[in-house]
PDB file of C-alpha atoms in Angstrom:
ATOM      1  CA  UNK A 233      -2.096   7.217  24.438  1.00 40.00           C
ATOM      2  CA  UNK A 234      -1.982   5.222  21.412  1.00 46.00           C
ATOM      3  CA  UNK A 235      -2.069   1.018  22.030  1.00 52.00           C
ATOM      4  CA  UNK A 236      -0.348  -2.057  21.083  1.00 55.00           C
ATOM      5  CA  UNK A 237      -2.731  -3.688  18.248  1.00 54.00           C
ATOM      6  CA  UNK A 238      -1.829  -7.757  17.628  1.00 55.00           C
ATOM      7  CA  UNK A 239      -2.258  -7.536  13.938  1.00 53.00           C
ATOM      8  CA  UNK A 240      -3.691 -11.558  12.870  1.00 54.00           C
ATOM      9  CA  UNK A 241      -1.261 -11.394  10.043  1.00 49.00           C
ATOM     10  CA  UNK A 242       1.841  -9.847  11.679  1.00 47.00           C
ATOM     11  CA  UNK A 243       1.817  -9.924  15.311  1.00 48.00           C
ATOM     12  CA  UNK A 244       2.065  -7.159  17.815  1.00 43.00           C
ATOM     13  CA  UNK A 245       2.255  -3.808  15.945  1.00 52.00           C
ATOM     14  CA  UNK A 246       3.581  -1.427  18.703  1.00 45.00           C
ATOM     15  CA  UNK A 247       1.887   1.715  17.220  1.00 51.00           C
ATOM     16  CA  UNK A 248       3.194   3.846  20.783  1.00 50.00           C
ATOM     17  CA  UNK A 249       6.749   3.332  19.535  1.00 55.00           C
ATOM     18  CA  UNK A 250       5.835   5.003  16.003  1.00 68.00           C
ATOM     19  CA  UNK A 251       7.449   8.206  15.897  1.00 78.00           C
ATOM     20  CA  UNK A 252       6.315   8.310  11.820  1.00 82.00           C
ATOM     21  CA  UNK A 253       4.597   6.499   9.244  1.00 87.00           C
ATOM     22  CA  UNK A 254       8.080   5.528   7.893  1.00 89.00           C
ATOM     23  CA  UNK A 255       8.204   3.472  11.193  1.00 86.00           C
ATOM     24  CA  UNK A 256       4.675   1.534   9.956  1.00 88.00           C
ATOM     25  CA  UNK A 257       4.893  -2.045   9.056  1.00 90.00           C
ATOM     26  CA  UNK A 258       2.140  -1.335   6.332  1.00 92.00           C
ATOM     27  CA  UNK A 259       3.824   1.665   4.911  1.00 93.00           C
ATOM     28  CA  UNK A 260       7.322  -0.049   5.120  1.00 94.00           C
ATOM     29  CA  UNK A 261       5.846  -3.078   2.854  1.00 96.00           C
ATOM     30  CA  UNK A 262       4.205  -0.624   0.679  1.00 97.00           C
ATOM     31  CA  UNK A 263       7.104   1.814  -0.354  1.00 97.00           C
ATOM     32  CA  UNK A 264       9.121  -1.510  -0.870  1.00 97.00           C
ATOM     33  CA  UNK A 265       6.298  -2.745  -3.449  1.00 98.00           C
ATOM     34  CA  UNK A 266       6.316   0.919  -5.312  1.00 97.00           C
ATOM     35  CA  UNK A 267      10.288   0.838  -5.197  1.00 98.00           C
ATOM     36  CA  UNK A 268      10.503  -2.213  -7.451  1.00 98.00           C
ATOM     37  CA  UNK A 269       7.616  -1.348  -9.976  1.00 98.00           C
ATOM     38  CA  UNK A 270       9.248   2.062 -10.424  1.00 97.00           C
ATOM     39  CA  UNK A 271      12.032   0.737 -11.396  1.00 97.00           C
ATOM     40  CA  UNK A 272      10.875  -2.446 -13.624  1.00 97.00           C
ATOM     41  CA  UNK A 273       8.589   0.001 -15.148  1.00 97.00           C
ATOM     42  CA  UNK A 274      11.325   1.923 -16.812  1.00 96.00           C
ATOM     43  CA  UNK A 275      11.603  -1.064 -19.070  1.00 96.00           C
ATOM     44  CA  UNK A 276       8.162  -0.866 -19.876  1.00 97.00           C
ATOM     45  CA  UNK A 277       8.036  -0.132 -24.021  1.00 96.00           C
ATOM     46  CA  UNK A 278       8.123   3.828 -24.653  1.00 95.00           C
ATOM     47  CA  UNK A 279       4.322   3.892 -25.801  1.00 94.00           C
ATOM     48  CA  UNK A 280       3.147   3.068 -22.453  1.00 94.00           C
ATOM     49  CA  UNK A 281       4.474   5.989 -20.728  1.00 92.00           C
ATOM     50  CA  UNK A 282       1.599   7.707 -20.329  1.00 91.00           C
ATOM     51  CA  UNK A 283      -1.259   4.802 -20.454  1.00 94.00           C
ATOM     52  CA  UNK A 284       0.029   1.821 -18.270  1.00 96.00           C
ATOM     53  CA  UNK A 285       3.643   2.645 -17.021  1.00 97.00           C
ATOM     54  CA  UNK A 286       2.254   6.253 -15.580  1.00 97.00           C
ATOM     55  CA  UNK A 287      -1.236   4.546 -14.028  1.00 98.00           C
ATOM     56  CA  UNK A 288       0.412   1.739 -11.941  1.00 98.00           C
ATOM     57  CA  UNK A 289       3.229   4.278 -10.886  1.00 98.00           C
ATOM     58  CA  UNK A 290       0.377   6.716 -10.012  1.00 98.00           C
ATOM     59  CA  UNK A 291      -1.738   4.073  -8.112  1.00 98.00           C
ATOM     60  CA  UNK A 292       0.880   2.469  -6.377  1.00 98.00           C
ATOM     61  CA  UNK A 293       2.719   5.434  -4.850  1.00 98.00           C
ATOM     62  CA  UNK A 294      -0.868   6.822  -3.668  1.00 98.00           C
ATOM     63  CA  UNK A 295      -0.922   3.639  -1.505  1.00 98.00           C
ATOM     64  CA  UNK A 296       2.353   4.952   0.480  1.00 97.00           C
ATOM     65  CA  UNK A 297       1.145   8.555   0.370  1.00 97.00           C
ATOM     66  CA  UNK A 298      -2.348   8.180   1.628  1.00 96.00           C
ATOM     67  CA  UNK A 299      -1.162   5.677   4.432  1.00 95.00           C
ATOM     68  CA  UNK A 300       1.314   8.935   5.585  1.00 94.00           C
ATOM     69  CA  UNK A 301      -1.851  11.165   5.213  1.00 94.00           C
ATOM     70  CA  UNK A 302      -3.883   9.073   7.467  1.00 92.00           C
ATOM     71  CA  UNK A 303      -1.293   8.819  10.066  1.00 89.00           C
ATOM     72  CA  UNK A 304      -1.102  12.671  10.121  1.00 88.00           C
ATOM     73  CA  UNK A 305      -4.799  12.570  10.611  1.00 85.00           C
ATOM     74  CA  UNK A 306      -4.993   9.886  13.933  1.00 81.00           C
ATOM     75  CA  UNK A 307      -6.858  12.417  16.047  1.00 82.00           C
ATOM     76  CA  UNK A 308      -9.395  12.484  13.602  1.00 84.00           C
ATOM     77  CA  UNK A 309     -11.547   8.605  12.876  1.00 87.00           C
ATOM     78  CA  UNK A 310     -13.833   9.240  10.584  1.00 91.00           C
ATOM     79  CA  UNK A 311     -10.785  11.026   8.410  1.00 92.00           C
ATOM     80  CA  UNK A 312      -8.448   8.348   9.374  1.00 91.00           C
ATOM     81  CA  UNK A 313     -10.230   5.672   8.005  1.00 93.00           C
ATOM     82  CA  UNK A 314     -11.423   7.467   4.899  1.00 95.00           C
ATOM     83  CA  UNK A 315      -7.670   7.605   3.660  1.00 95.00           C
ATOM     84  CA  UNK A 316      -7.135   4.195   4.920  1.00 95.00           C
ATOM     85  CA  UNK A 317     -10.140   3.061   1.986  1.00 97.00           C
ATOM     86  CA  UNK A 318      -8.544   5.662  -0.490  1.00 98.00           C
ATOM     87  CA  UNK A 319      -5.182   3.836   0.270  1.00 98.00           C
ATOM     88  CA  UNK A 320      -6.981  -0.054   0.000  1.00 98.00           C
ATOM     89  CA  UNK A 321      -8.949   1.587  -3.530  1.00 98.00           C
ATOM     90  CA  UNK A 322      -5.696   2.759  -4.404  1.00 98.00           C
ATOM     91  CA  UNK A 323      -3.898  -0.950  -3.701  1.00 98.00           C
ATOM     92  CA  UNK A 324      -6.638  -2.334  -5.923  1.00 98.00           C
ATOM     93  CA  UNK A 325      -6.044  -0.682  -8.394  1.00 98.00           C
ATOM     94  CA  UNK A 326      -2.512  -1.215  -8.610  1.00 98.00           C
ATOM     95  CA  UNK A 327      -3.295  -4.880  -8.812  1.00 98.00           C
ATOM     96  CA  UNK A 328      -5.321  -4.651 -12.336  1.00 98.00           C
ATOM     97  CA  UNK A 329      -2.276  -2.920 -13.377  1.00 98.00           C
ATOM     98  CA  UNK A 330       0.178  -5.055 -12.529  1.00 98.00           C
ATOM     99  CA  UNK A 331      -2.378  -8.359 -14.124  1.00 98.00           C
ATOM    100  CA  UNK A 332      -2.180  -5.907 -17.492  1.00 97.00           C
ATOM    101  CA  UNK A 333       1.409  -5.740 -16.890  1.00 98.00           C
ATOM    102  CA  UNK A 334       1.882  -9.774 -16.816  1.00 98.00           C
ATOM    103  CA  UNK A 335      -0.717 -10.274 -19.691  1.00 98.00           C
ATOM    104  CA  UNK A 336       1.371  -7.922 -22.169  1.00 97.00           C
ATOM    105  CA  UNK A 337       4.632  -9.599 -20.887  1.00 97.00           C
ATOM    106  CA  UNK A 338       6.031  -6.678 -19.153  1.00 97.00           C
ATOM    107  CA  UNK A 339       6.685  -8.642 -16.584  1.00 98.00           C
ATOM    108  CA  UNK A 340       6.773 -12.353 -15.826  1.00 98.00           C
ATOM    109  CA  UNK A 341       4.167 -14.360 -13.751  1.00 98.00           C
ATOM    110  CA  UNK A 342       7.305 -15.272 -10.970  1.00 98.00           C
ATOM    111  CA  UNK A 343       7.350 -11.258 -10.620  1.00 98.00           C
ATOM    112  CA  UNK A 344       3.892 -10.479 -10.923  1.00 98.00           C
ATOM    113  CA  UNK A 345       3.021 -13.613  -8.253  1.00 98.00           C
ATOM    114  CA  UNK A 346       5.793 -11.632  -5.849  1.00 98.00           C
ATOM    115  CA  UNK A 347       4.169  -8.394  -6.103  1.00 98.00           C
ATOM    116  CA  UNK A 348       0.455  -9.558  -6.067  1.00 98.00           C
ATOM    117  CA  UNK A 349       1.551 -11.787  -2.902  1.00 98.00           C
ATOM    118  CA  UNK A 350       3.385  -8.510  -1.131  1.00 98.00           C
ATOM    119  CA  UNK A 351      -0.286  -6.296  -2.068  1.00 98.00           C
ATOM    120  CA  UNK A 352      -1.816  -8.760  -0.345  1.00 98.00           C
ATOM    121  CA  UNK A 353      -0.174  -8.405   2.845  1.00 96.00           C
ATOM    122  CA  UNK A 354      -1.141  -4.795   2.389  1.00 97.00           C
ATOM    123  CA  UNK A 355      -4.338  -4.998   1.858  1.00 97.00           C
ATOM    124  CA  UNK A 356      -4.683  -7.212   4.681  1.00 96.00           C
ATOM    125  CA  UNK A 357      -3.135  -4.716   6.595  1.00 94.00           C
ATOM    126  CA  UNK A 358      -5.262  -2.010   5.515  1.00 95.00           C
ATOM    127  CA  UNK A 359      -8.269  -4.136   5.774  1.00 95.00           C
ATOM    128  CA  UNK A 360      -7.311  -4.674   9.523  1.00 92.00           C
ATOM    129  CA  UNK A 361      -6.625  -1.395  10.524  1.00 91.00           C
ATOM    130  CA  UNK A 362     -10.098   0.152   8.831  1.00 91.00           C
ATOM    131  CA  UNK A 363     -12.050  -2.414  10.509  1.00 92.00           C
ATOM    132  CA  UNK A 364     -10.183  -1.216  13.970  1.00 86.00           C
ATOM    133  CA  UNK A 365      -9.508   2.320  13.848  1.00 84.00           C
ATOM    134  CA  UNK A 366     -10.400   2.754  17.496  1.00 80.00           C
ATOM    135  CA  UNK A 367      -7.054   0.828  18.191  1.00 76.00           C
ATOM    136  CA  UNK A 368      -4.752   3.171  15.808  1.00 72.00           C
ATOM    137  CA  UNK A 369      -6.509   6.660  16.354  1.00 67.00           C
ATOM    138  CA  UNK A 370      -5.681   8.988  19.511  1.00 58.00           C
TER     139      UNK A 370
END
């Protein structure tokens, strides 16, 4: 039986009534954060389709897709956690691009200071779950 985890930034997290990852605080967050740089990035200019518009779409959707891959893999620590870190490298990441993104003027600082202070809730998250697998794996 999974247990209740009191996250220090969120509160209880009742992982036993999880029936998905969709149903993840973290992941929720997450595919929120990816939603709204998918779509600001289509005004990125046309030359940075494949350099910076194609990296930050890459890194930040790898967030969302390694937190589902380490919820399929709960019976399994070791594996659990190491797509938790690819998932907090992955949120990294997506932070340089989104500072490159606000120093070329794709997007403003009020945006940029929204979506690096929604990343950081994640990587709390992440942070906080890594540390204390035992509580999240089966």
């Amino acid at each position: 039986m999974v247990k209740n985890y009191v996250h220090p930034y969120l509160g209880i997290l009742f992982m036993n009534h999880a029936n998905s990852f969709r149903d993840l605080v973290v992941y929720q967050k997450a595919y929120s954060l990816v939603t709204q740089i998918f779509y600001k990035t289509m005004k990125f200019p046309l030359e940075e389709k494949y350099s910076l518009t194609d990296q930050i779409r890459r890194s930040s959707r790898s967030i969302t897709s390694n937190i589902a891959e380490a919820w399929s893999r709960e019976k399994y620590l070791k594996v659990f956690v190491n797509k938790l870190t690819i998932a907090l490298g992955e949120e990294y990441e997506t932070e340089v691009w989104l500072d490159y993104s606000r120093d070329c003027k794709y997007i403003t600082d009020e945006l940029h200071d929204q979506l690096m202070s929604g990343y950081d809730e994640v990587r709390k998250i992440l942070i906080s779950i890594s540390n204390n697998p035992d509580k999240w794996c089966l």
